[in-house]
mmCIF file of C-alpha atoms in Angstrom:
data_model
loop_
_atom_site.group_PDB
_atom_site.id
_atom_site.type_symbol
_atom_site.label_atom_id
_atom_site.label_comp_id
_atom_site.label_asym_id
_atom_site.label_seq_id
_atom_site.Cartn_x
_atom_site.Cartn_y
_atom_site.Cartn_z
ATOM 1 C CA MET A 87 -49.653 -14.643 15.634
ATOM 2 C CA THR A 88 -46.427 -16.498 15.203
ATOM 3 C CA ALA A 89 -44.730 -17.661 18.382
ATOM 4 C CA LYS A 90 -41.414 -16.147 18.980
ATOM 5 C CA THR A 91 -38.378 -18.258 18.502
ATOM 6 C CA ARG A 92 -36.729 -19.294 21.790
ATOM 7 C CA VAL A 93 -32.857 -19.278 21.643
ATOM 8 C CA GLY A 94 -31.043 -20.875 24.308
ATOM 9 C CA VAL A 95 -27.583 -19.642 25.100
ATOM 10 C CA LEU A 96 -25.017 -21.964 27.029
ATOM 11 C CA GLY A 97 -23.454 -19.377 29.174
ATOM 12 C CA ALA A 98 -24.719 -16.129 30.726
ATOM 13 C CA GLY A 99 -21.687 -13.798 30.477
ATOM 14 C CA GLN A 100 -21.187 -10.503 28.535
ATOM 15 C CA LEU A 101 -21.796 -12.185 25.093
ATOM 16 C CA ALA A 102 -24.987 -13.881 26.160
ATOM 17 C CA LEU A 103 -25.902 -10.341 27.600
ATOM 18 C CA MET A 104 -25.365 -8.437 24.232
ATOM 19 C CA LEU A 105 -27.117 -11.603 22.482
ATOM 20 C CA ALA A 106 -30.153 -11.122 24.751
ATOM 21 C CA ALA A 107 -30.285 -7.354 24.162
ATOM 22 C CA ALA A 108 -30.182 -7.975 20.431
ATOM 23 C CA GLY A 109 -33.021 -10.579 20.810
ATOM 24 C CA GLU A 110 -35.211 -7.993 22.583
ATOM 25 C CA ARG A 111 -34.810 -5.560 19.398
ATOM 26 C CA LEU A 112 -35.370 -8.551 17.099
ATOM 27 C CA GLY A 113 -38.393 -10.319 18.767
ATOM 28 C CA VAL A 114 -36.354 -13.332 19.741
ATOM 29 C CA ASP A 115 -36.565 -14.794 23.185
ATOM 30 C CA VAL A 116 -33.202 -15.579 24.725
ATOM 31 C CA ILE A 117 -32.912 -17.688 27.659
ATOM 32 C CA CYS A 118 -29.521 -18.325 29.291
ATOM 33 C CA ALA A 119 -27.837 -21.325 30.942
ATOM 34 C CA GLY A 120 -25.504 -20.265 33.887
ATOM 35 C CA ARG A 121 -25.578 -19.127 37.472
ATOM 36 C CA PRO A 122 -27.697 -16.664 39.285
ATOM 37 C CA GLY A 123 -26.174 -13.349 39.410
ATOM 38 C CA ASP A 124 -24.415 -13.845 35.928
ATOM 39 C CA CYS A 125 -24.365 -10.642 34.097
ATOM 40 C CA ALA A 126 -26.870 -11.756 31.351
ATOM 41 C CA GLU A 127 -29.633 -11.805 33.990
ATOM 42 C CA ARG A 128 -30.103 -8.104 33.534
ATOM 43 C CA VAL A 129 -31.895 -8.628 30.315
ATOM 44 C CA ALA A 130 -32.739 -12.434 30.115
ATOM 45 C CA PRO A 131 -33.847 -15.378 32.282
ATOM 46 C CA VAL A 132 -30.864 -17.187 33.505
ATOM 47 C CA LEU A 133 -31.636 -20.952 34.544
ATOM 48 C CA ALA A 134 -29.194 -22.682 36.872
ATOM 49 C CA VAL A 135 -27.362 -25.183 34.461
ATOM 50 C CA GLU A 136 -23.832 -26.530 34.640
ATOM 51 C CA VAL A 137 -22.838 -26.331 31.110
ATOM 52 C CA ASP A 138 -20.562 -29.357 31.139
ATOM 53 C CA ASN A 139 -23.387 -31.523 32.683
ATOM 54 C CA ALA A 140 -24.870 -33.475 29.632
ATOM 55 C CA ALA A 141 -28.137 -34.208 31.491
ATOM 56 C CA MET A 142 -28.628 -30.733 32.526
ATOM 57 C CA VAL A 143 -27.816 -29.269 29.144
ATOM 58 C CA ALA A 144 -30.036 -31.784 27.435
ATOM 59 C CA ALA A 145 -32.978 -30.637 29.770
ATOM 60 C CA PHE A 146 -32.242 -27.045 28.947
ATOM 61 C CA ALA A 147 -32.163 -27.560 25.307
ATOM 62 C CA GLU A 148 -35.834 -29.110 25.653
ATOM 63 C CA ARG A 149 -37.117 -25.784 26.805
ATOM 64 C CA VAL A 150 -35.774 -23.764 23.707
ATOM 65 C CA ASP A 151 -36.035 -24.168 19.880
ATOM 66 C CA VAL A 152 -32.282 -23.825 19.277
ATOM 67 C CA VAL A 153 -29.270 -23.713 21.162
ATOM 68 C CA THR A 154 -25.980 -21.751 20.739
ATOM 69 C CA ILE A 155 -22.886 -20.981 22.818
ATOM 70 C CA GLU A 156 -20.971 -17.981 24.142
ATOM 71 C CA SER A 157 -17.709 -20.015 24.807
ATOM 72 C CA GLU A 158 -16.190 -22.904 22.687
ATOM 73 C CA ASN A 159 -14.666 -24.286 25.806
ATOM 74 C CA ILE A 160 -17.931 -26.319 26.600
ATOM 75 C CA ASP A 161 -17.164 -30.170 26.218
ATOM 76 C CA ALA A 162 -18.123 -30.866 22.657
ATOM 77 C CA GLU A 163 -19.413 -34.317 23.582
ATOM 78 C CA VAL A 164 -22.106 -32.466 25.767
ATOM 79 C CA LEU A 165 -23.131 -30.731 22.681
ATOM 80 C CA ARG A 166 -23.592 -33.565 20.267
ATOM 81 C CA GLY A 167 -27.209 -34.498 19.469
ATOM 82 C CA LEU A 168 -28.471 -30.838 20.395
ATOM 83 C CA LYS A 169 -30.190 -28.493 17.879
ATOM 84 C CA LEU A 170 -27.101 -26.551 18.095
ATOM 85 C CA PHE A 171 -25.700 -23.643 15.977
ATOM 86 C CA PRO A 172 -22.857 -23.540 15.071
ATOM 87 C CA ASN A 173 -22.732 -27.384 15.270
ATOM 88 C CA ALA A 174 -20.736 -29.500 17.709
ATOM 89 C CA LYS A 175 -18.171 -30.280 14.901
ATOM 90 C CA ALA A 176 -17.095 -26.632 14.662
ATOM 91 C CA VAL A 177 -17.088 -26.251 18.503
ATOM 92 C CA ALA A 178 -14.863 -29.420 18.881
ATOM 93 C CA ILE A 179 -12.379 -27.983 16.259
ATOM 94 C CA ALA A 180 -12.145 -24.659 17.911
ATOM 95 C CA GLN A 181 -11.678 -25.905 21.479
ATOM 96 C CA ASP A 182 -8.502 -28.006 20.593
ATOM 97 C CA ARG A 183 -5.607 -25.726 19.219
ATOM 98 C CA LEU A 184 -4.000 -28.763 17.624
ATOM 99 C CA VAL A 185 -7.074 -29.977 15.901
ATOM 100 C CA GLU A 186 -7.941 -26.479 14.946
ATOM 101 C CA LYS A 187 -4.432 -25.654 13.286
ATOM 102 C CA THR A 188 -4.702 -28.985 11.407
ATOM 103 C CA PHE A 189 -8.133 -28.087 10.176
ATOM 104 C CA LEU A 190 -7.145 -24.755 9.049
ATOM 105 C CA GLN A 191 -4.094 -26.429 7.014
ATOM 106 C CA THR A 192 -6.556 -28.756 5.293
ATOM 107 C CA CYS A 193 -8.612 -25.814 4.232
ATOM 108 C CA GLY A 194 -5.519 -24.255 2.529
ATOM 109 C CA ILE A 195 -5.121 -21.616 5.140
ATOM 110 C CA ALA A 196 -1.540 -20.679 6.345
ATOM 111 C CA VAL A 197 -0.939 -21.143 10.026
ATOM 112 C CA ALA A 198 2.273 -20.692 12.266
ATOM 113 C CA PRO A 199 4.598 -23.835 12.522
ATOM 114 C CA PHE A 200 3.351 -25.956 15.207
ATOM 115 C CA ALA A 201 3.999 -29.255 17.007
ATOM 116 C CA ALA A 202 2.200 -31.296 19.472
ATOM 117 C CA VAL A 203 3.569 -31.406 22.964
ATOM 118 C CA ASN A 204 2.222 -34.358 25.323
ATOM 119 C CA SER A 205 5.221 -34.424 27.608
ATOM 120 C CA ALA A 206 8.405 -32.773 28.529
ATOM 121 C CA GLU A 207 10.317 -35.151 26.427
ATOM 122 C CA ASP A 208 8.402 -33.855 23.333
ATOM 123 C CA LEU A 209 9.658 -30.326 23.558
ATOM 124 C CA PRO A 210 13.224 -30.842 22.059
ATOM 125 C CA PRO A 211 11.787 -32.208 18.898
ATOM 126 C CA ALA A 212 8.855 -29.879 18.886
ATOM 127 C CA MET A 213 11.408 -26.915 19.098
ATOM 128 C CA ALA A 214 13.470 -28.349 16.326
ATOM 129 C CA LYS A 215 10.285 -28.345 14.209
ATOM 130 C CA THR A 216 8.867 -24.908 14.990
ATOM 131 C CA GLY A 217 12.062 -23.017 15.702
ATOM 132 C CA LEU A 218 12.549 -20.446 18.524
ATOM 133 C CA PRO A 219 11.180 -18.174 19.781
ATOM 134 C CA GLY A 220 7.897 -20.093 20.350
ATOM 135 C CA ILE A 221 4.773 -20.139 22.443
ATOM 136 C CA LEU A 222 3.715 -23.197 24.375
ATOM 137 C CA LYS A 223 -0.128 -23.189 24.781
ATOM 138 C CA THR A 224 -2.446 -25.617 26.291
ATOM 139 C CA ARG A 225 -4.469 -27.427 23.659
ATOM 140 C CA ARG A 226 -7.694 -26.830 25.471
ATOM 141 C CA MET A 227 -9.014 -23.841 27.630
ATOM 142 C CA GLY A 228 -6.955 -20.693 28.045
ATOM 143 C CA TYR A 229 -7.879 -17.357 26.777
ATOM 144 C CA ASP A 230 -6.790 -13.758 27.175
ATOM 145 C CA GLY A 231 -3.228 -14.904 27.597
ATOM 146 C CA LYS A 232 -3.926 -17.750 30.085
ATOM 147 C CA GLY A 233 -2.561 -21.111 29.642
ATOM 148 C CA GLN A 234 0.665 -20.175 27.659
ATOM 149 C CA ALA A 235 4.325 -19.615 28.161
ATOM 150 C CA ARG A 236 6.864 -18.168 25.903
ATOM 151 C CA ILE A 237 10.037 -20.108 25.022
ATOM 152 C CA TYR A 238 12.951 -18.010 23.736
ATOM 153 C CA ARG A 239 15.951 -20.398 24.411
ATOM 154 C CA GLU A 240 15.874 -24.235 24.876
ATOM 155 C CA LYS A 241 16.709 -23.747 28.585
ATOM 156 C CA ASP A 242 13.206 -22.009 28.985
ATOM 157 C CA ALA A 243 11.311 -25.188 27.940
ATOM 158 C CA ALA A 244 11.182 -26.886 31.354
ATOM 159 C CA ALA A 245 9.915 -23.889 33.064
ATOM 160 C CA ALA A 246 7.291 -23.222 30.226
ATOM 161 C CA TRP A 247 6.063 -26.887 30.534
ATOM 162 C CA GLU A 248 5.443 -26.294 34.248
ATOM 163 C CA THR A 249 3.638 -22.871 33.687
ATOM 164 C CA VAL A 250 1.095 -24.661 31.367
ATOM 165 C CA GLY A 251 0.391 -27.198 33.740
ATOM 166 C CA THR A 252 1.981 -30.308 32.257
ATOM 167 C CA VAL A 253 -1.160 -30.932 30.195
ATOM 168 C CA PRO A 254 -1.321 -31.674 26.481
ATOM 169 C CA SER A 255 -0.166 -28.700 24.671
ATOM 170 C CA ILE A 256 0.911 -27.247 21.418
ATOM 171 C CA LEU A 257 4.221 -25.287 20.580
ATOM 172 C CA GLU A 258 3.683 -22.641 18.001
ATOM 173 C CA GLY A 259 6.587 -20.726 16.198
ATOM 174 C CA MET A 260 6.306 -17.138 16.847
ATOM 175 C CA VAL A 261 5.367 -15.251 13.766
ATOM 176 C CA GLN A 262 6.816 -11.892 12.635
ATOM 177 C CA PHE A 263 3.769 -9.789 11.429
ATOM 178 C CA ASP A 264 2.881 -6.319 10.460
ATOM 179 C CA THR A 265 -0.422 -6.111 12.511
ATOM 180 C CA GLU A 266 -3.223 -8.340 13.748
ATOM 181 C CA VAL A 267 -6.599 -8.519 12.147
ATOM 182 C CA SER A 268 -9.896 -10.230 12.476
ATOM 183 C CA LEU A 269 -12.802 -11.006 10.102
ATOM 184 C CA LEU A 270 -16.393 -11.883 11.097
ATOM 185 C CA ALA A 271 -18.995 -13.441 8.813
ATOM 186 C CA ALA A 272 -22.566 -14.818 9.327
ATOM 187 C CA ARG A 273 -23.976 -17.732 7.320
ATOM 188 C CA ASP A 274 -27.457 -18.897 7.164
ATOM 189 C CA ALA A 275 -29.300 -22.094 6.482
ATOM 190 C CA ALA A 276 -29.411 -21.336 2.778
ATOM 191 C CA GLY A 277 -25.762 -20.849 2.703
ATOM 192 C CA LYS A 278 -25.849 -17.207 2.267
ATOM 193 C CA ILE A 279 -22.797 -15.554 3.923
ATOM 194 C CA VAL A 280 -22.466 -11.816 4.845
ATOM 195 C CA PHE A 281 -18.869 -10.254 5.822
ATOM 196 C CA TRP A 282 -18.208 -7.299 8.088
ATOM 197 C CA PRO A 283 -15.125 -5.275 7.185
ATOM 198 C CA LEU A 284 -11.592 -6.373 8.431
ATOM 199 C CA ILE A 285 -10.829 -5.283 11.954
ATOM 200 C CA GLU A 286 -7.401 -4.300 13.276
ATOM 201 C CA ASN A 287 -6.784 -5.391 16.866
ATOM 202 C CA ARG A 288 -4.163 -4.406 19.383
ATOM 203 C CA HIS A 289 -3.345 -6.821 22.361
ATOM 204 C CA ARG A 290 -1.412 -6.349 25.522
ATOM 205 C CA ASP A 291 -0.629 -9.087 27.758
ATOM 206 C CA GLY A 292 -2.493 -11.354 25.594
ATOM 207 C CA ILE A 293 -5.818 -9.429 26.120
ATOM 208 C CA LEU A 294 -7.414 -7.402 23.368
ATOM 209 C CA ARG A 295 -7.253 -3.795 24.062
ATOM 210 C CA ARG A 296 -8.496 -2.054 21.117
ATOM 211 C CA SER A 297 -10.274 -2.715 17.842
ATOM 212 C CA ASP A 298 -10.375 -0.267 14.838
ATOM 213 C CA ALA A 299 -12.883 -0.872 11.826
ATOM 214 C CA PRO A 300 -12.343 -1.035 9.135
ATOM 215 C CA TYR A 301 -8.826 -2.162 8.331
ATOM 216 C CA VAL A 302 -8.699 -0.948 4.764
ATOM 217 C CA ASN A 303 -7.075 -3.357 2.474
ATOM 218 C CA LEU A 304 -8.990 -4.816 -0.557
ATOM 219 C CA HIS A 305 -6.716 -7.631 -1.370
ATOM 220 C CA LEU A 306 -6.664 -8.743 2.369
ATOM 221 C CA GLN A 307 -10.426 -8.245 2.564
ATOM 222 C CA ILE A 308 -11.036 -10.511 -0.298
ATOM 223 C CA LEU A 309 -8.482 -13.081 0.855
ATOM 224 C CA ALA A 310 -9.892 -13.270 4.328
ATOM 225 C CA GLU A 311 -13.271 -13.602 3.045
ATOM 226 C CA SER A 312 -12.456 -16.569 0.915
ATOM 227 C CA TYR A 313 -10.823 -18.143 3.835
ATOM 228 C CA LEU A 314 -14.128 -17.817 6.018
ATOM 229 C CA ARG A 315 -16.062 -19.025 3.258
ATOM 230 C CA LYS A 316 -14.071 -22.043 2.884
ATOM 231 C CA ILE A 317 -14.232 -22.805 6.783
ATOM 232 C CA MET A 318 -17.916 -22.184 6.794
ATOM 233 C CA GLU A 319 -18.934 -24.193 3.802
ATOM 234 C CA GLU A 320 -16.666 -27.133 5.047
ATOM 235 C CA LEU A 321 -18.476 -27.139 8.419
ATOM 236 C CA GLU A 322 -21.964 -26.523 7.148
ATOM 237 C CA TYR A 323 -21.708 -23.564 9.547
ATOM 238 C CA LEU A 324 -24.669 -21.553 10.831
ATOM 239 C CA GLY A 325 -24.205 -18.284 12.660
ATOM 240 C CA VAL A 326 -21.326 -15.893 13.381
ATOM 241 C CA LEU A 327 -17.792 -17.106 12.956
ATOM 242 C CA ALA A 328 -14.657 -14.954 13.767
ATOM 243 C CA VAL A 329 -11.149 -15.779 12.710
ATOM 244 C CA GLU A 330 -8.023 -13.881 13.793
ATOM 245 C CA PHE A 331 -5.145 -13.377 11.520
ATOM 246 C CA PHE A 332 -1.656 -12.078 11.526
ATOM 247 C CA VAL A 333 -0.617 -9.869 8.500
ATOM 248 C CA GLN A 334 2.561 -10.447 6.667
ATOM 249 C CA GLY A 335 2.675 -8.056 3.679
ATOM 250 C CA ASP A 336 -0.058 -9.504 1.410
ATOM 251 C CA ARG A 337 -0.342 -12.561 3.167
ATOM 252 C CA LEU A 338 -2.652 -13.704 6.187
ATOM 253 C CA ILE A 339 -1.698 -16.410 8.662
ATOM 254 C CA ALA A 340 -4.517 -17.661 10.780
ATOM 255 C CA ASN A 341 -4.147 -17.444 14.523
ATOM 256 C CA GLU A 342 -7.416 -18.836 15.583
ATOM 257 C CA MET A 343 -11.159 -19.226 14.944
ATOM 258 C CA ALA A 344 -14.010 -18.640 17.346
ATOM 259 C CA PRO A 345 -17.330 -20.316 16.552
ATOM 260 C CA ARG A 346 -19.360 -17.502 18.221
ATOM 261 C CA VAL A 347 -19.695 -13.766 18.469
ATOM 262 C CA HIS A 348 -16.367 -12.102 19.121
ATOM 263 C CA ASN A 349 -14.920 -9.320 21.300
ATOM 264 C CA SER A 350 -13.359 -7.757 18.201
ATOM 265 C CA GLY A 351 -16.870 -7.206 16.779
ATOM 266 C CA HIS A 352 -18.472 -5.418 19.487
ATOM 267 C CA TRP A 353 -18.209 -2.154 17.720
ATOM 268 C CA THR A 354 -20.919 -3.487 15.270
ATOM 269 C CA ILE A 355 -23.665 -2.787 17.659
ATOM 270 C CA GLU A 356 -23.336 0.950 17.023
ATOM 271 C CA GLY A 357 -21.420 0.880 13.844
ATOM 272 C CA SER A 358 -23.096 -1.558 11.477
ATOM 273 C CA ALA A 359 -26.558 -1.568 9.999
ATOM 274 C CA THR A 360 -26.841 -5.148 11.615
ATOM 275 C CA SER A 361 -24.549 -6.106 14.545
ATOM 276 C CA GLN A 362 -22.865 -9.351 15.019
ATOM 277 C CA PHE A 363 -25.206 -10.199 17.763
ATOM 278 C CA GLU A 364 -28.377 -9.682 15.640
ATOM 279 C CA ASN A 365 -27.128 -11.505 12.508
ATOM 280 C CA HIS A 366 -26.054 -14.391 14.772
ATOM 281 C CA LEU A 367 -29.648 -14.707 16.039
ATOM 282 C CA ARG A 368 -30.986 -14.135 12.573
ATOM 283 C CA ALA A 369 -28.861 -17.057 11.063
ATOM 284 C CA ILE A 370 -29.847 -19.532 13.755
ATOM 285 C CA ALA A 371 -33.491 -18.638 14.066
ATOM 286 C CA GLY A 372 -34.083 -18.987 10.391
ATOM 287 C CA MET A 373 -34.600 -15.318 9.500
ATOM 288 C CA GLU A 374 -33.001 -13.267 6.776
ATOM 289 C CA LEU A 375 -29.540 -11.820 7.237
ATOM 290 C CA GLY A 376 -29.140 -8.129 7.719
ATOM 291 C CA SER A 377 -26.933 -5.664 5.903
ATOM 292 C CA THR A 378 -23.344 -5.429 7.266
ATOM 293 C CA ASP A 379 -22.858 -2.000 5.880
ATOM 294 C CA SER A 380 -20.628 -0.182 8.334
ATOM 295 C CA LYS A 381 -19.120 3.148 9.419
ATOM 296 C CA PRO A 382 -15.614 3.668 10.946
ATOM 297 C CA MET A 383 -15.454 2.858 14.533
ATOM 298 C CA VAL A 384 -13.140 2.354 17.478
ATOM 299 C CA MET A 385 -13.758 -0.009 20.422
ATOM 300 C CA LEU A 386 -11.699 0.066 23.749
ATOM 301 C CA ASN A 387 -11.920 -2.716 26.167
ATOM 302 C CA CYS A 388 -12.404 -1.918 29.827
ATOM 303 C CA ILE A 389 -9.761 -4.327 31.565
ATOM 304 C CA GLY A 390 -10.046 -4.599 35.482
ATOM 305 C CA TRP A 391 -12.266 -1.430 36.032
ATOM 306 C CA MET A 392 -15.204 0.321 34.559
ATOM 307 C CA PRO A 393 -15.131 4.079 34.254
ATOM 308 C CA PRO A 394 -17.911 5.796 36.290
ATOM 309 C CA GLU A 395 -20.698 7.567 34.424
ATOM 310 C CA SER A 396 -19.460 10.820 35.770
ATOM 311 C CA GLU A 397 -16.339 10.453 33.706
ATOM 312 C CA THR A 398 -17.927 9.369 30.456
ATOM 313 C CA ALA A 399 -20.954 11.630 30.375
ATOM 314 C CA ASN A 400 -19.060 14.609 28.990
ATOM 315 C CA PHE A 401 -17.995 12.801 25.884
ATOM 316 C CA SER A 402 -20.654 13.009 23.314
ATOM 317 C CA GLY A 403 -20.830 10.295 20.819
ATOM 318 C CA LEU A 404 -19.243 7.757 23.218
ATOM 319 C CA PHE A 405 -21.136 4.630 23.724
ATOM 320 C CA VAL A 406 -20.621 2.916 27.167
ATOM 321 C CA HIS A 407 -21.370 -0.708 27.743
ATOM 322 C CA ASP A 408 -21.028 -1.953 31.383
ATOM 323 C CA TYR A 409 -21.311 -5.667 31.645
ATOM 324 C CA GLY A 410 -22.279 -5.316 35.416
ATOM 325 C CA LYS A 411 -19.285 -7.677 36.413
ATOM 326 C CA PHE A 412 -17.206 -7.557 39.429
ATOM 327 C CA ALA A 413 -13.972 -5.730 38.610
ATOM 328 C CA ARG A 414 -10.529 -7.577 39.077
ATOM 329 C CA PRO A 415 -7.261 -7.268 37.384
ATOM 330 C CA GLY A 416 -7.227 -8.674 33.952
ATOM 331 C CA ARG A 417 -10.992 -9.011 33.551
ATOM 332 C CA LYS A 418 -13.005 -7.675 30.826
ATOM 333 C CA VAL A 419 -15.837 -5.794 32.691
ATOM 334 C CA GLY A 420 -17.132 -3.540 29.741
ATOM 335 C CA HIS A 421 -16.115 -1.627 26.591
ATOM 336 C CA LEU A 422 -16.397 1.900 24.980
ATOM 337 C CA THR A 423 -17.272 2.557 21.309
ATOM 338 C CA PHE A 424 -16.467 5.614 19.474
ATOM 339 C CA PRO A 425 -17.080 6.971 15.941
ATOM 340 C CA ALA A 426 -13.391 6.756 14.530
ATOM 341 C CA GLU A 427 -13.407 10.569 13.634
ATOM 342 C CA GLN A 428 -13.214 11.336 17.354
ATOM 343 C CA ALA A 429 -9.444 10.888 17.625
ATOM 344 C CA ALA A 430 -8.978 13.155 20.659
ATOM 345 C CA ALA A 431 -11.503 11.382 22.676
ATOM 346 C CA ILE A 432 -10.204 7.985 21.698
ATOM 347 C CA ALA A 433 -6.632 8.901 22.553
ATOM 348 C CA GLU A 434 -7.771 10.353 26.009
ATOM 349 C CA TRP A 435 -9.674 7.130 26.893
ATOM 350 C CA GLU A 436 -7.003 4.791 25.613
ATOM 351 C CA ARG A 437 -4.579 6.630 27.815
ATOM 352 C CA ARG A 438 -7.027 6.306 30.863
ATOM 353 C CA LEU A 439 -7.619 2.686 30.227
ATOM 354 C CA SER A 440 -4.049 1.573 29.718
#
């Protein structure tokens, strides 16, 4: 009998939770590195590991066959030398917004105008380069709207610099766009790539609130697939990659890439023949990638509170994912997924969750 592949996940949050659940269905053992009580502990062993501690991570990696991540904010230097998918180079690019934007440009992918800001003195020439309004973002860390400040007028610059903590940052010109979309793809060791349909995303306060799949536009689907193919081949990428784009007519402007499974793809658990979580495990464990045939779905994030079962039980066809996390304002604690044809239920729950 062939031994199960052991996949180690650096992190034990909701993405690790859903990877571990996919592993159970697939026959892959998932072990997580985190802290006791992290939400992935509901379905997988969680070992006490500080993920930015090189020695602890190396010892964790010795206990598994392959390592993956649930966050690109782990120090890439800690990851080098591990049997890690996606590789440390991909993670290093994604965790630094300046490096990421430069890389995307070298791949021939349009991005918003940007400039490096390492001090308050860099702001005037940066604003002249990008134009205003703009968004000042820390180069590292920051997610769900954190670590950024908007600059509408030159006099806003000093306050924005203080807001981001006076750390190395990037100023991005604000882009006028029709809507926001993302594309997810999985690539295996043989170079085969499978794509899910484009997803339309709606954010508020910098946090993803709703994802609708598919976003039907054949031209943009083909264009986005060509961009992700270029990125994945350039990086010799294994696993799932997500890239967020702004739509400008028939153009796509890349916002950011995530070298991991992604919030906008959670609908694939119920909506696709093979979810993003399962195909990520398949890719990094050397298994054949599954079909990404999908049906129309809508996902709503639960931010700051999780609806009780007594309120969701009366909605047939509603899929509830409770991450088991302590609720606080601005925190993702779960998500709801609906077949897209359930328009009335979707509207009702979008109202309740707003």
